[in-house]
Short mmCIF file of C-alpha atoms in Angstrom, two decimals:
data_model
loop_
_atom_site.label_atom_id
_atom_site.label_comp_id
_atom_site.label_asym_id
_atom_site.label_seq_id
_atom_site.Cartn_x
_atom_site.Cartn_y
_atom_site.Cartn_z
CA MET A 901 128.46 118.90 110.05
CA ASP A 902 132.09 119.88 109.50
CA GLY A 903 134.11 117.22 107.77
CA GLN A 904 131.09 115.34 106.45
CA PRO A 905 130.84 114.44 102.75
CA ASP A 906 129.03 116.92 100.51
CA ASP A 907 126.14 114.57 99.81
CA LEU A 908 125.36 114.25 103.52
CA ARG A 909 125.44 118.01 104.07
CA THR A 910 123.08 118.36 101.11
CA ALA A 911 120.75 115.78 102.60
CA ALA A 912 120.71 117.54 105.95
CA ASP A 913 120.13 120.92 104.31
CA ALA A 914 117.22 119.41 102.38
CA VAL A 915 115.43 118.49 105.61
CA PRO A 916 112.54 120.89 106.25
CA THR A 917 113.06 123.32 109.10
CA ASP A 918 110.22 121.81 111.11
CA ILE A 919 111.96 118.45 111.45
CA PRO A 920 112.99 117.49 114.99
CA THR A 921 116.67 117.74 115.84
CA GLY A 922 116.98 113.99 116.06
CA SER A 923 115.86 113.56 112.44
CA ARG A 924 118.20 116.28 111.22
CA ALA A 925 121.15 114.62 112.93
CA ALA A 926 120.15 111.24 111.58
CA ALA A 927 120.40 112.54 108.04
CA SER A 928 124.11 113.14 108.55
CA VAL A 929 125.09 109.60 109.51
CA GLN A 930 128.48 108.64 108.20
CA THR A 931 128.06 105.86 105.64
CA VAL A 932 131.67 104.84 105.12
CA ASP A 933 132.39 101.30 106.38
CA ALA A 934 128.99 101.09 108.10
CA THR A 935 127.26 97.72 108.42
CA PHE A 936 123.70 96.81 109.28
CA THR A 937 124.88 95.77 112.74
CA ASP A 938 125.49 99.47 113.46
CA PHE A 939 121.74 100.05 113.44
CA ASP A 940 119.02 98.93 115.80
CA VAL A 941 117.80 96.13 113.54
CA ARG A 942 116.61 92.65 114.49
CA PRO A 943 119.45 90.09 114.32
CA GLN A 944 117.24 87.82 112.20
CA ILE A 945 117.03 90.50 109.48
CA ILE A 946 120.78 91.13 109.58
CA ASP A 947 121.52 87.40 109.35
CA ALA A 948 119.04 86.91 106.48
CA LEU A 949 120.72 89.66 104.48
CA ALA A 950 124.17 88.29 105.31
CA ASP A 951 123.07 84.92 103.93
CA VAL A 952 122.80 86.52 100.47
CA GLY A 953 125.97 88.58 100.83
CA ILE A 954 124.42 91.90 101.90
CA SER A 955 126.12 93.41 104.93
CA HIS A 956 126.99 97.03 104.07
CA PRO A 957 124.20 99.58 103.46
CA PHE A 958 124.13 101.92 100.52
CA PRO A 959 124.02 105.68 101.26
CA ILE A 960 120.23 105.92 100.96
CA GLN A 961 119.88 103.00 103.39
CA ALA A 962 122.40 104.31 105.91
CA MET A 963 120.78 107.73 105.88
CA THR A 964 117.23 106.40 106.01
CA LEU A 965 117.45 103.70 108.68
CA PRO A 966 118.13 105.91 111.74
CA VAL A 967 115.10 108.05 110.88
CA ALA A 968 112.76 105.29 109.73
CA LEU A 969 113.54 102.98 112.66
CA THR A 970 112.20 105.68 114.97
CA ARG A 971 108.98 105.66 112.90
CA GLN A 972 109.32 109.17 111.54
CA ASP A 973 107.83 109.85 108.11
CA ILE A 974 110.32 109.97 105.24
CA ILE A 975 110.52 111.23 101.67
CA GLY A 976 113.50 109.30 100.26
CA GLN A 977 115.15 110.15 96.97
CA ALA A 978 118.11 108.40 95.36
CA LYS A 979 119.22 107.32 91.93
CA THR A 980 117.76 104.18 90.44
CA GLY A 981 119.63 101.05 91.45
CA THR A 982 121.04 102.39 94.72
CA GLY A 983 119.05 100.25 97.16
CA LYS A 984 115.85 102.13 97.93
CA THR A 985 113.89 98.89 98.47
CA LEU A 986 115.82 97.88 101.58
CA GLY A 987 115.80 101.51 102.65
CA PHE A 988 112.10 101.13 103.43
CA GLY A 989 112.00 97.33 103.63
CA ILE A 990 114.18 96.95 106.72
CA PRO A 991 112.23 99.46 108.86
CA LEU A 992 108.97 97.95 107.62
CA LEU A 993 110.01 94.44 108.64
CA GLU A 994 111.51 95.69 111.90
CA HIS A 995 108.11 97.01 112.98
CA THR A 996 106.13 94.02 111.73
CA THR A 997 105.46 91.28 114.27
CA ALA A 998 105.33 87.72 112.95
CA VAL A 999 102.66 85.34 114.19
CA ASN A 1000 105.09 83.30 116.32
CA GLU A 1001 106.80 86.29 117.95
CA PRO A 1002 106.06 87.87 121.33
CA GLY A 1003 103.57 90.71 121.18
CA TYR A 1004 101.61 89.38 118.26
CA ASP A 1005 98.02 90.34 118.85
CA ASP A 1006 95.64 87.45 118.26
CA LEU A 1007 92.86 89.95 117.62
CA ARG A 1008 94.55 90.97 114.39
CA ALA A 1009 93.17 87.80 112.80
CA GLY A 1010 95.94 87.91 110.18
CA LYS A 1011 95.19 91.44 109.00
CA PRO A 1012 98.08 93.25 107.25
CA GLN A 1013 100.33 95.36 109.44
CA ALA A 1014 102.16 96.99 106.51
CA MET A 1015 101.20 97.99 102.96
CA VAL A 1016 103.52 98.71 100.03
CA VAL A 1017 101.93 100.33 96.97
CA VAL A 1018 103.82 100.16 93.65
CA PRO A 1019 102.86 101.22 90.09
CA THR A 1020 103.61 98.03 88.10
CA ARG A 1021 103.24 94.28 88.44
CA GLU A 1022 106.93 93.64 87.84
CA LEU A 1023 107.88 96.05 90.62
CA ALA A 1024 105.43 94.33 92.98
CA VAL A 1025 107.15 91.00 92.35
CA GLN A 1026 110.60 92.51 92.85
CA VAL A 1027 109.72 94.34 96.09
CA ALA A 1028 107.94 91.32 97.55
CA GLY A 1029 110.95 89.18 96.68
CA ASP A 1030 113.37 91.54 98.43
CA LEU A 1031 111.16 91.64 101.52
CA ALA A 1032 110.93 87.85 101.53
CA THR A 1033 114.73 87.61 101.31
CA ALA A 1034 115.15 89.88 104.33
CA SER A 1035 112.60 87.89 106.35
CA THR A 1036 113.72 84.33 105.59
CA ARG A 1037 114.64 83.80 109.26
CA ARG A 1038 111.24 84.98 110.44
CA LYS A 1039 107.71 83.87 109.63
CA VAL A 1040 106.52 87.14 108.14
CA ARG A 1041 103.69 86.44 105.70
CA ILE A 1042 104.08 88.57 102.56
CA VAL A 1043 101.25 88.53 100.02
CA GLN A 1044 101.45 89.96 96.49
CA VAL A 1045 98.27 91.35 94.91
CA TYR A 1046 98.29 92.68 91.37
CA GLY A 1047 96.28 92.44 88.18
CA GLY A 1048 96.59 89.81 85.49
CA ARG A 1049 96.27 86.98 88.01
CA ALA A 1050 93.10 85.31 89.20
CA TYR A 1051 91.43 86.86 92.24
CA GLU A 1052 90.78 83.63 94.11
CA PRO A 1053 94.38 82.70 95.08
CA GLN A 1054 95.01 86.24 96.29
CA VAL A 1055 91.78 86.30 98.28
CA ASP A 1056 92.62 82.91 99.81
CA ALA A 1057 96.10 84.12 100.77
CA LEU A 1058 94.63 87.18 102.50
CA ARG A 1059 92.10 85.03 104.35
CA ARG A 1060 94.84 82.72 105.59
CA GLY A 1061 96.59 85.75 107.03
CA ALA A 1062 99.00 88.38 105.76
CA ASP A 1063 101.43 90.54 107.69
CA VAL A 1064 102.65 92.57 104.69
CA VAL A 1065 100.72 93.20 101.49
CA VAL A 1066 102.52 94.40 98.34
CA GLY A 1067 100.53 95.33 95.28
CA THR A 1068 99.36 97.68 92.57
CA PRO A 1069 96.63 100.26 93.28
CA GLY A 1070 93.99 98.85 90.94
CA ARG A 1071 93.93 95.31 92.32
CA MET A 1072 94.24 96.52 95.91
CA ILE A 1073 91.19 98.76 95.42
CA ASP A 1074 89.24 95.83 93.93
CA LEU A 1075 90.06 93.63 96.93
CA LEU A 1076 89.28 96.48 99.30
CA ASN A 1077 85.85 96.94 97.70
CA GLN A 1078 85.22 93.20 97.99
CA ARG A 1079 86.20 93.41 101.69
CA ALA A 1080 88.84 90.79 101.08
CA LEU A 1081 91.56 93.31 102.00
CA ASP A 1082 91.31 94.90 105.44
CA LEU A 1083 93.71 97.81 106.03
CA SER A 1084 92.39 98.78 109.46
CA GLN A 1085 95.46 97.32 111.24
CA VAL A 1086 98.10 98.81 108.92
CA THR A 1087 100.72 100.78 110.85
CA THR A 1088 103.29 101.22 108.03
CA VAL A 1089 102.52 102.55 104.54
CA VAL A 1090 105.09 102.74 101.73
CA LEU A 1091 104.58 104.44 98.36
CA ASP A 1092 107.31 103.25 96.01
CA GLU A 1093 107.92 105.08 92.72
CA ALA A 1094 105.17 107.55 93.58
CA ASP A 1095 105.88 109.79 90.61
CA GLU A 1096 105.11 106.92 88.26
CA MET A 1097 101.82 106.25 90.03
CA LEU A 1098 100.86 109.85 89.45
CA ASP A 1099 101.84 109.63 85.77
CA LEU A 1100 99.67 106.53 85.39
CA GLY A 1101 96.67 108.22 86.98
CA PHE A 1102 96.68 106.20 90.20
CA LEU A 1103 96.40 109.18 92.53
CA PRO A 1104 92.68 108.68 93.40
CA ASP A 1105 93.29 104.99 94.13
CA VAL A 1106 96.34 105.78 96.27
CA GLU A 1107 94.36 108.34 98.24
CA LYS A 1108 91.57 105.84 98.81
CA LEU A 1109 94.03 103.20 100.02
CA ILE A 1110 95.71 105.62 102.42
CA ALA A 1111 92.30 106.76 103.71
CA ALA A 1112 91.51 103.12 104.60
CA THR A 1113 94.51 102.95 106.97
CA PRO A 1114 94.62 104.36 110.52
CA ALA A 1115 95.57 108.02 110.90
CA ALA A 1116 98.38 107.07 113.31
CA ARG A 1117 100.66 105.35 110.83
CA HIS A 1118 104.27 105.46 109.65
CA THR A 1119 104.43 106.68 106.03
CA MET A 1120 107.45 106.44 103.73
CA LEU A 1121 107.66 107.63 100.14
CA PHE A 1122 110.55 106.63 97.87
CA SER A 1123 111.40 107.39 94.26
CA ALA A 1124 114.34 108.19 92.02
CA THR A 1125 112.68 111.40 90.79
CA MET A 1126 110.64 113.66 93.02
CA PRO A 1127 108.85 116.50 91.21
CA GLY A 1128 107.12 119.18 93.21
CA PRO A 1129 103.55 117.86 92.85
CA VAL A 1130 104.65 114.50 94.26
CA VAL A 1131 106.19 116.12 97.31
CA ALA A 1132 103.06 118.25 97.81
CA MET A 1133 100.85 115.16 97.58
CA ALA A 1134 103.06 113.23 99.98
CA ARG A 1135 103.02 115.90 102.63
CA ARG A 1136 99.24 115.87 102.76
CA TYR A 1137 99.44 112.35 104.17
CA MET A 1138 102.67 112.63 106.16
CA THR A 1139 103.55 114.18 109.50
CA ARG A 1140 106.61 116.45 109.50
CA PRO A 1141 108.48 114.29 106.96
CA THR A 1142 112.23 114.17 106.62
CA HIS A 1143 113.28 114.69 103.00
CA ILE A 1144 116.44 112.68 102.39
CA ARG A 1145 118.46 112.90 99.18
CA ALA A 1146 121.36 110.50 98.89
CA ALA A 1147 124.16 110.72 96.32
CA ASP A 1148 127.77 109.79 95.88
CA PRO A 1149 129.92 112.90 96.54
CA ASP A 1150 131.99 111.98 93.47
CA ASP A 1151 128.90 111.62 91.30
CA ALA A 1152 127.29 115.02 90.80
CA GLY A 1153 125.30 114.08 87.68
CA GLN A 1154 121.74 112.78 87.65
CA THR A 1155 122.75 109.55 85.94
CA VAL A 1156 124.86 106.88 87.62
CA LYS A 1157 128.53 107.65 87.02
CA ASP A 1158 129.41 104.01 86.30
CA VAL A 1159 126.99 103.89 83.35
CA ARG A 1160 128.47 104.97 80.04
CA GLN A 1161 126.04 107.09 78.02
CA LEU A 1162 126.06 106.84 74.21
CA ALA A 1163 123.66 108.25 71.63
CA TYR A 1164 123.47 107.71 67.87
CA ARG A 1165 121.23 109.25 65.23
CA ALA A 1166 120.04 106.10 63.50
CA HIS A 1167 117.72 105.54 60.57
CA ALA A 1168 114.51 103.66 61.38
CA LEU A 1169 115.16 101.06 58.65
CA ASP A 1170 118.68 100.40 59.92
CA LYS A 1171 118.01 100.18 63.65
CA VAL A 1172 117.65 96.41 63.76
CA GLU A 1173 120.95 96.02 61.91
CA VAL A 1174 122.67 98.36 64.36
CA LEU A 1175 121.09 96.54 67.30
CA ALA A 1176 122.14 93.12 65.98
CA ARG A 1177 125.76 94.24 65.81
CA LEU A 1178 125.60 95.91 69.22
CA LEU A 1179 124.40 92.61 70.73
CA GLN A 1180 127.62 90.97 69.52
CA ALA A 1181 129.91 93.41 71.34
CA ARG A 1182 132.70 91.92 73.42
CA GLY A 1183 131.79 91.46 77.06
CA ARG A 1184 128.07 92.00 76.57
CA GLY A 1185 125.93 90.34 79.20
CA LEU A 1186 122.19 90.56 79.69
CA THR A 1187 120.61 93.38 77.69
CA ILE A 1188 117.30 95.22 77.91
CA VAL A 1189 115.96 96.92 74.78
CA PHE A 1190 113.33 99.58 75.47
CA VAL A 1191 110.70 100.62 72.94
CA ARG A 1192 107.65 102.88 73.07
CA THR A 1193 104.88 100.67 71.72
CA LYS A 1194 103.66 97.12 72.24
CA ARG A 1195 103.72 96.43 68.51
CA THR A 1196 107.35 97.50 68.22
CA ALA A 1197 108.30 95.31 71.20
CA ALA A 1198 106.79 92.22 69.59
CA LYS A 1199 108.28 93.05 66.18
CA VAL A 1200 111.82 93.66 67.46
CA ALA A 1201 111.78 90.51 69.60
CA ASP A 1202 110.63 88.43 66.62
CA GLU A 1203 113.28 89.90 64.32
CA LEU A 1204 116.04 89.25 66.84
CA THR A 1205 114.87 85.68 67.28
CA GLU A 1206 114.95 85.17 63.52
CA ARG A 1207 118.53 86.43 63.54
CA GLY A 1208 119.55 83.80 66.07
CA PHE A 1209 119.43 85.80 69.31
CA ALA A 1210 117.72 84.44 72.42
CA ALA A 1211 115.14 87.19 72.92
CA GLY A 1212 111.91 87.62 74.83
CA ALA A 1213 109.38 90.44 75.10
CA ILE A 1214 107.38 92.13 77.85
CA HIS A 1215 104.51 94.43 76.94
CA GLY A 1216 100.92 95.14 77.82
CA ASP A 1217 99.32 92.86 75.22
CA LEU A 1218 100.88 89.80 76.85
CA GLY A 1219 99.12 87.94 79.64
CA GLN A 1220 100.71 88.00 83.05
CA GLY A 1221 101.87 84.41 82.65
CA ALA A 1222 103.76 85.25 79.45
CA ARG A 1223 105.25 88.37 81.02
CA GLU A 1224 106.53 86.45 84.01
CA GLN A 1225 107.79 83.67 81.73
CA ALA A 1226 109.92 86.16 79.80
CA LEU A 1227 111.23 87.78 82.96
CA ARG A 1228 112.11 84.42 84.55
CA ALA A 1229 113.87 83.31 81.38
CA PHE A 1230 115.82 86.58 81.45
CA ARG A 1231 116.78 86.19 85.11
CA HIS A 1232 117.85 82.58 84.55
CA GLY A 1233 119.88 83.42 81.47
CA LYS A 1234 117.80 81.37 79.05
CA VAL A 1235 117.35 84.56 77.05
CA ASP A 1236 119.87 87.37 77.16
CA VAL A 1237 117.87 90.04 75.36
CA LEU A 1238 114.63 91.38 76.83
CA VAL A 1239 112.60 93.74 74.64
CA ALA A 1240 110.24 95.78 76.77
CA THR A 1241 107.96 98.77 76.84
CA ASP A 1242 108.24 101.20 79.74
CA VAL A 1243 106.14 98.84 81.86
CA ALA A 1244 109.48 97.19 82.67
CA ALA A 1245 111.45 100.37 83.32
CA ARG A 1246 110.42 100.17 86.97
CA GLY A 1247 111.03 97.07 89.00
CA ILE A 1248 113.39 94.97 86.90
CA ASP A 1249 116.27 94.33 89.27
CA VAL A 1250 118.37 91.72 87.46
CA ASP A 1251 122.05 91.12 88.02
CA ASP A 1252 124.54 91.28 85.17
CA VAL A 1253 122.57 93.66 82.94
CA THR A 1254 125.49 95.21 81.09
CA HIS A 1255 123.65 97.10 78.34
CA VAL A 1256 120.43 99.07 78.05
CA VAL A 1257 119.34 100.14 74.57
CA ASN A 1258 116.74 102.83 73.96
CA TYR A 1259 115.56 101.54 70.59
CA GLN A 1260 113.21 104.49 70.49
CA CYS A 1261 113.99 107.82 72.14
CA PRO A 1262 112.40 108.20 75.61
CA GLU A 1263 109.62 110.71 76.12
CA ASP A 1264 111.52 112.76 78.70
CA GLU A 1265 114.45 112.72 81.10
CA LYS A 1266 112.52 110.87 83.82
CA VAL A 1267 111.81 107.95 81.50
CA TYR A 1268 115.45 108.01 80.40
CA LEU A 1269 116.68 107.79 83.99
CA HIS A 1270 114.45 104.85 84.83
CA ARG A 1271 115.29 103.00 81.63
CA THR A 1272 119.03 103.40 81.97
CA GLY A 1273 118.78 102.63 85.68
CA ARG A 1274 118.32 98.94 84.81
CA THR A 1275 122.11 98.71 84.32
CA GLY A 1276 124.93 99.82 86.57
CA ARG A 1277 123.00 98.67 89.63
CA ALA A 1278 124.50 98.14 93.08
CA GLY A 1279 127.86 99.57 92.10
CA SER A 1280 128.27 97.67 88.83
CA SER A 1281 129.18 99.32 85.53
CA GLY A 1282 127.07 99.40 82.40
CA THR A 1283 126.43 100.96 79.01
CA ALA A 1284 123.34 102.87 77.90
CA VAL A 1285 122.82 103.37 74.16
CA THR A 1286 120.08 105.54 72.66
CA PHE A 1287 118.95 105.48 69.03
CA VAL A 1288 117.61 108.89 68.03
CA ASP A 1289 115.43 109.23 64.93
CA TRP A 1290 115.68 112.40 62.89
CA ASP A 1291 112.26 113.48 64.17
CA ASP A 1292 113.34 112.90 67.77
CA VAL A 1293 116.40 115.15 67.73
CA PRO A 1294 114.57 118.09 69.40
CA ARG A 1295 113.24 115.79 72.15
CA TRP A 1296 116.68 114.28 72.67
CA SER A 1297 118.24 117.75 72.90
CA LEU A 1298 115.93 118.56 75.81
CA ILE A 1299 116.80 115.28 77.55
CA ASP A 1300 120.49 115.86 76.99
CA LYS A 1301 120.27 119.39 78.37
CA ALA A 1302 118.27 118.34 81.44
CA LEU A 1303 120.69 115.51 82.31
CA GLU A 1304 123.86 117.20 81.06
CA LEU A 1305 124.89 114.20 78.96
CA GLY A 1306 127.07 116.24 76.62
CA SER A 1307 125.64 114.91 73.35
CA PRO A 1308 122.91 117.30 72.13
CA GLU A 1309 123.46 116.34 68.50
CA PRO A 1310 124.17 112.59 68.23
CA PRO A 1311 126.41 111.56 65.34
CA GLU A 1312 124.74 110.08 62.30
CA THR A 1313 125.48 106.37 62.56
CA TYR A 1314 124.71 103.30 60.46
CA SER A 1315 125.31 99.59 60.93
CA THR A 1316 128.48 99.88 58.85
CA SER A 1317 129.90 102.95 60.61
CA PRO A 1318 133.40 102.34 62.01
CA GLN A 1319 132.56 104.56 64.99
CA LEU A 1320 129.88 102.11 66.12
CA TYR A 1321 132.35 99.22 66.13
CA ALA A 1322 134.97 101.27 67.97
CA ASP A 1323 132.66 102.72 70.62
CA LEU A 1324 131.08 99.40 71.58
CA ASP A 1325 134.05 97.10 71.00
CA ILE A 1326 132.33 95.09 68.27
CA PRO A 1327 134.63 92.65 66.44
CA ASP A 1328 135.43 93.58 62.85
CA GLY A 1329 133.40 91.72 60.27
CA THR A 1330 130.39 91.26 62.57
CA GLY A 1331 127.16 90.92 60.62
CA GLY A 1332 123.49 91.20 61.42
CA THR A 1333 123.00 87.52 62.26
CA LEU A 1334 124.37 85.69 65.26
CA PRO A 1335 126.68 82.85 64.14
CA ARG A 1336 125.33 79.40 64.94
CA ALA A 1337 128.36 78.59 67.07
CA GLN A 1338 127.37 81.40 69.44
CA ARG A 1339 123.72 80.37 69.82
CA THR A 1340 124.18 78.75 73.21
CA ARG A 1341 121.14 80.09 75.09
CA ALA A 1342 118.18 77.79 75.68
CA GLY A 1343 115.67 80.40 74.51
CA LEU A 1344 112.28 81.56 75.75
CA ALA A 1345 110.59 78.22 75.03
CA ALA A 1346 112.84 76.53 77.59
CA GLU A 1347 111.09 78.45 80.38
CA GLU A 1348 107.67 77.02 81.17
CA ILE A 1349 104.73 79.39 81.20
CA GLU A 1350 102.81 79.28 84.45
CA ASP A 1351 99.03 78.92 84.42
CA LEU A 1352 97.98 81.82 86.65
CA GLY A 1353 94.26 81.51 86.06
CA GLU A 1354 94.44 84.85 84.29
CA THR A 1355 91.28 86.86 84.00
CA GLY A 1356 89.71 86.55 80.58
CA LYS A 1357 91.84 83.54 79.65
CA ARG A 1358 91.24 79.80 79.60
CA SER A 1359 92.82 77.59 82.21
CA ALA A 1360 94.94 74.61 81.21
CA ALA A 1361 92.09 72.19 81.96
CA GLN A 1362 89.68 74.22 79.87
CA ARG A 1363 92.13 74.34 76.98
CA GLU A 1364 92.39 70.55 77.05
CA ARG A 1365 88.60 70.22 76.99
CA GLY A 1366 88.24 72.91 74.34
CA GLU A 1367 86.07 75.02 76.63
CA THR A 1368 85.95 78.77 76.88
CA ARG A 1369 86.00 80.73 80.11
CA GLU A 1370 82.58 82.12 81.00
CA PRO A 1371 82.19 85.46 82.80
CA ARG A 1372 82.18 85.42 86.59
CA GLY A 1373 78.76 84.47 87.97
CA LYS A 1374 77.45 82.88 84.76
CA THR A 1375 76.56 79.23 84.41
CA ARG A 1376 78.41 77.55 81.58
CA GLY A 1377 76.02 76.84 78.77
CA THR A 1378 74.80 78.17 75.45
CA ARG A 1379 74.09 81.88 75.44
CA GLY A 1380 70.83 83.02 73.96
CA ARG A 1381 69.91 86.52 72.88
CA GLY A 1382 70.87 89.29 75.31
CA GLY A 1383 73.72 87.21 76.73
CA LYS A 1384 71.36 84.98 78.79
CA THR A 1385 71.90 81.28 79.21
CA SER A 1386 69.09 79.15 77.79
CA ARG A 1387 67.74 76.48 80.12
CA GLY A 1388 65.71 73.35 79.71
CA ARG A 1389 62.43 72.44 81.42
CA ASP A 1390 64.27 71.06 84.46
CA GLY A 1391 66.21 74.31 84.89
CA SER A 1392 69.51 72.84 83.66
CA PRO A 1393 71.53 74.58 80.98
CA ASP A 1394 70.24 73.70 77.54
CA ARG A 1395 73.02 73.09 75.00
CA THR A 1396 70.77 72.73 71.95
CA GLY A 1397 70.52 76.34 70.91
CA GLY A 1398 67.82 77.21 73.45
CA LYS A 1399 65.19 74.67 72.24
CA THR A 1400 63.78 71.99 74.53
CA GLY A 1401 61.97 68.74 74.02
CA ASP A 1402 62.35 64.98 74.31
CA ARG A 1403 64.39 64.81 71.15
CA ALA A 1404 66.54 67.87 71.87
CA GLY A 1405 69.97 67.65 70.34
CA SER A 1406 69.13 65.29 67.52
CA PRO A 1407 69.72 66.49 63.94
CA SER A 1408 66.10 66.00 62.99
CA ASN A 1409 64.94 67.98 65.99
CA GLU A 1410 67.34 70.82 65.15
CA ARG A 1411 65.79 71.03 61.67
CA ALA A 1412 62.29 70.94 63.12
CA ASP A 1413 63.11 73.64 65.62
CA ARG A 1414 64.19 76.10 62.99
CA ARG A 1415 61.79 79.03 62.61
CA PRO A 1416 59.79 78.65 59.38
CA ARG A 1417 60.30 81.44 56.90
CA ARG A 1418 57.63 82.85 54.60
CA ARG A 1419 58.28 84.72 51.42
CA THR A 1420 56.50 88.08 51.23
CA ARG A 1421 56.13 90.88 48.71
CA GLY A 1422 54.84 94.24 49.80
CA GLY A 1423 54.02 92.77 53.21
CA LYS A 1424 51.74 90.09 51.71
CA PRO A 1425 52.60 86.38 51.64
CA ILE A 1426 53.55 84.89 48.29
CA ALA A 1427 52.02 81.55 47.50
CA PRO A 1428 54.63 78.87 46.90
CA GLU A 1429 55.06 77.88 43.30
CA SER A 1430 53.60 74.52 42.39
#
C-alpha cells in the first residue's frame, strides 16, 4: 500500500477483516489515468460508454469494478455526483445475458436476471436511463416499474420479457403480489440510496423483495451516506461484503470541493426577492430550488413565473405525467428553474446545473448533502445557497458543525444587501423581475405532458368524452347506494338513476319514478289542504 493515495488506503482499511485477500487488494486499485479497457468488461459496454464520451472511470467505479466483476458483495459509499450508478451498473450488465447472446437460457422465459431497487420515481428513471446507455450495443431489456403510471403497460413489458428490472419498492411489491413480477431467476440485486429507503419506511418491502430472490445472488448496496443501521441491515443480506469508500485525496470534506457553499439569514417575506435577484447572477445556468412542502413548491414556482422566469415544479401533489413533463422541460432547457421538494433530491442527474438553492433550510446534514449534490456533478463546479430563517438558525448550526461548512451564524441578508450582489456576481441595479429581453426560454407549456394512464386520473380519450375513470373491476355506469352499479332488466348498466321501464330516461318517467313524499306530524299523516 506504500505510495498509494490516502483515499485508497482509507478504502482498504475500511474493508472488514474477513474479506478475502483478493477483495482487499482490489480496493487499492490505482485510479489515475485508468480507462474502462483496463477492466474485464465486455467490449460492447466499453464502446457504448465511449459513444457518449465516457472512457475514464471515477474513483468509486475504479475501486468497485475489480471487486464487483468477481461477483463479491459490495457496500459502496461515495459523494453524490461521483458516478455510483455505473459503479454497480457495469458489473450488473456484465453478468446479464441478452436474449441473442450465447448462454442465454430459454427456460428463463424472459424472467429478470437483475433487480435494482431505488427510493424515488425520478431516480428509477435516471438509473434505467444510465443502464440503457451502457447497453445500447446489446439487446438487454430494461423495464422500469414505479408508481404513478398505469399497471397494464408495466405488466405487458414484464410479460414480453425483461432482463433487468428497475423500480421503487411499492410498485415492485404490487407486481410481485400479482405474480406479474417473478424474481426467482435474479442473480444480481442492487439497493441504491438505501438510507433514503429506510427513511421512507421501505425496509419491510425491501426485505420482502430480497426474500423473493435466490439465496445465491450478488448483492451491491450504494449510497452517498451510510449510517450504522443501514450497514447492519445490508450485512444481513450480504456475504462477507467489501465496504468501499471513495474520495478525492485533495477533498477531505463531506461536500464536493468544487461546490461553493453560501448561507444567508433571510426573512421569509423577502426570500422571493432574494431568489429573483440570485437567478439573474452572471453565468447562472440551470438551477434547482429546494423547499420543504408541496404548497411552497407550487407557490414559489408560480411567483417566479409571474416575474418572468421559466420555472417548473416537482412535488407529490402532481401526477407522474406532470412531474416528468417538468423534468423533461428542465433537461431540455425549456425551463431553467426547477422548484422541487426533497422527492427530487435523489435521482436528478442533469448537466449544467450551476446553482442549487435551499429556499428552506434542510432538515439535517444528509438532506443537505443530497440537495447540494445536484450541482458540481462529474467534476463540474457549482454554487449552493441556503436561506436560513431566524427559527432555523439552531438547525443550521448543527448542519454546519456536522459538515464543517464554516458558517454557523449566516449573515443577515436582504434583497438590497450589497453583500448578496458581490457574493453571487449579480449586476448592479438588478430588480425582482426578469427583463423582457432576457425571457428567451420556451417555458413549461412548450413541453408536452404525456398521458401515462395514471391511476386515479382520466385518460385523454375519457377527457374528450367527458367521462370519469371508474375503479378497477367496476362496470361503467350510474352508481346506486353503497357504491353498486344499477342495472336494467337485461343486466346492462342502467343510466337512469337506477329505475327501469319501457320509458326509462324520459323526463316524464323521471318525474314518475320519484318517491312520493307524505307530510306527517307526530308520526301521523297530514291530510292535504283542499
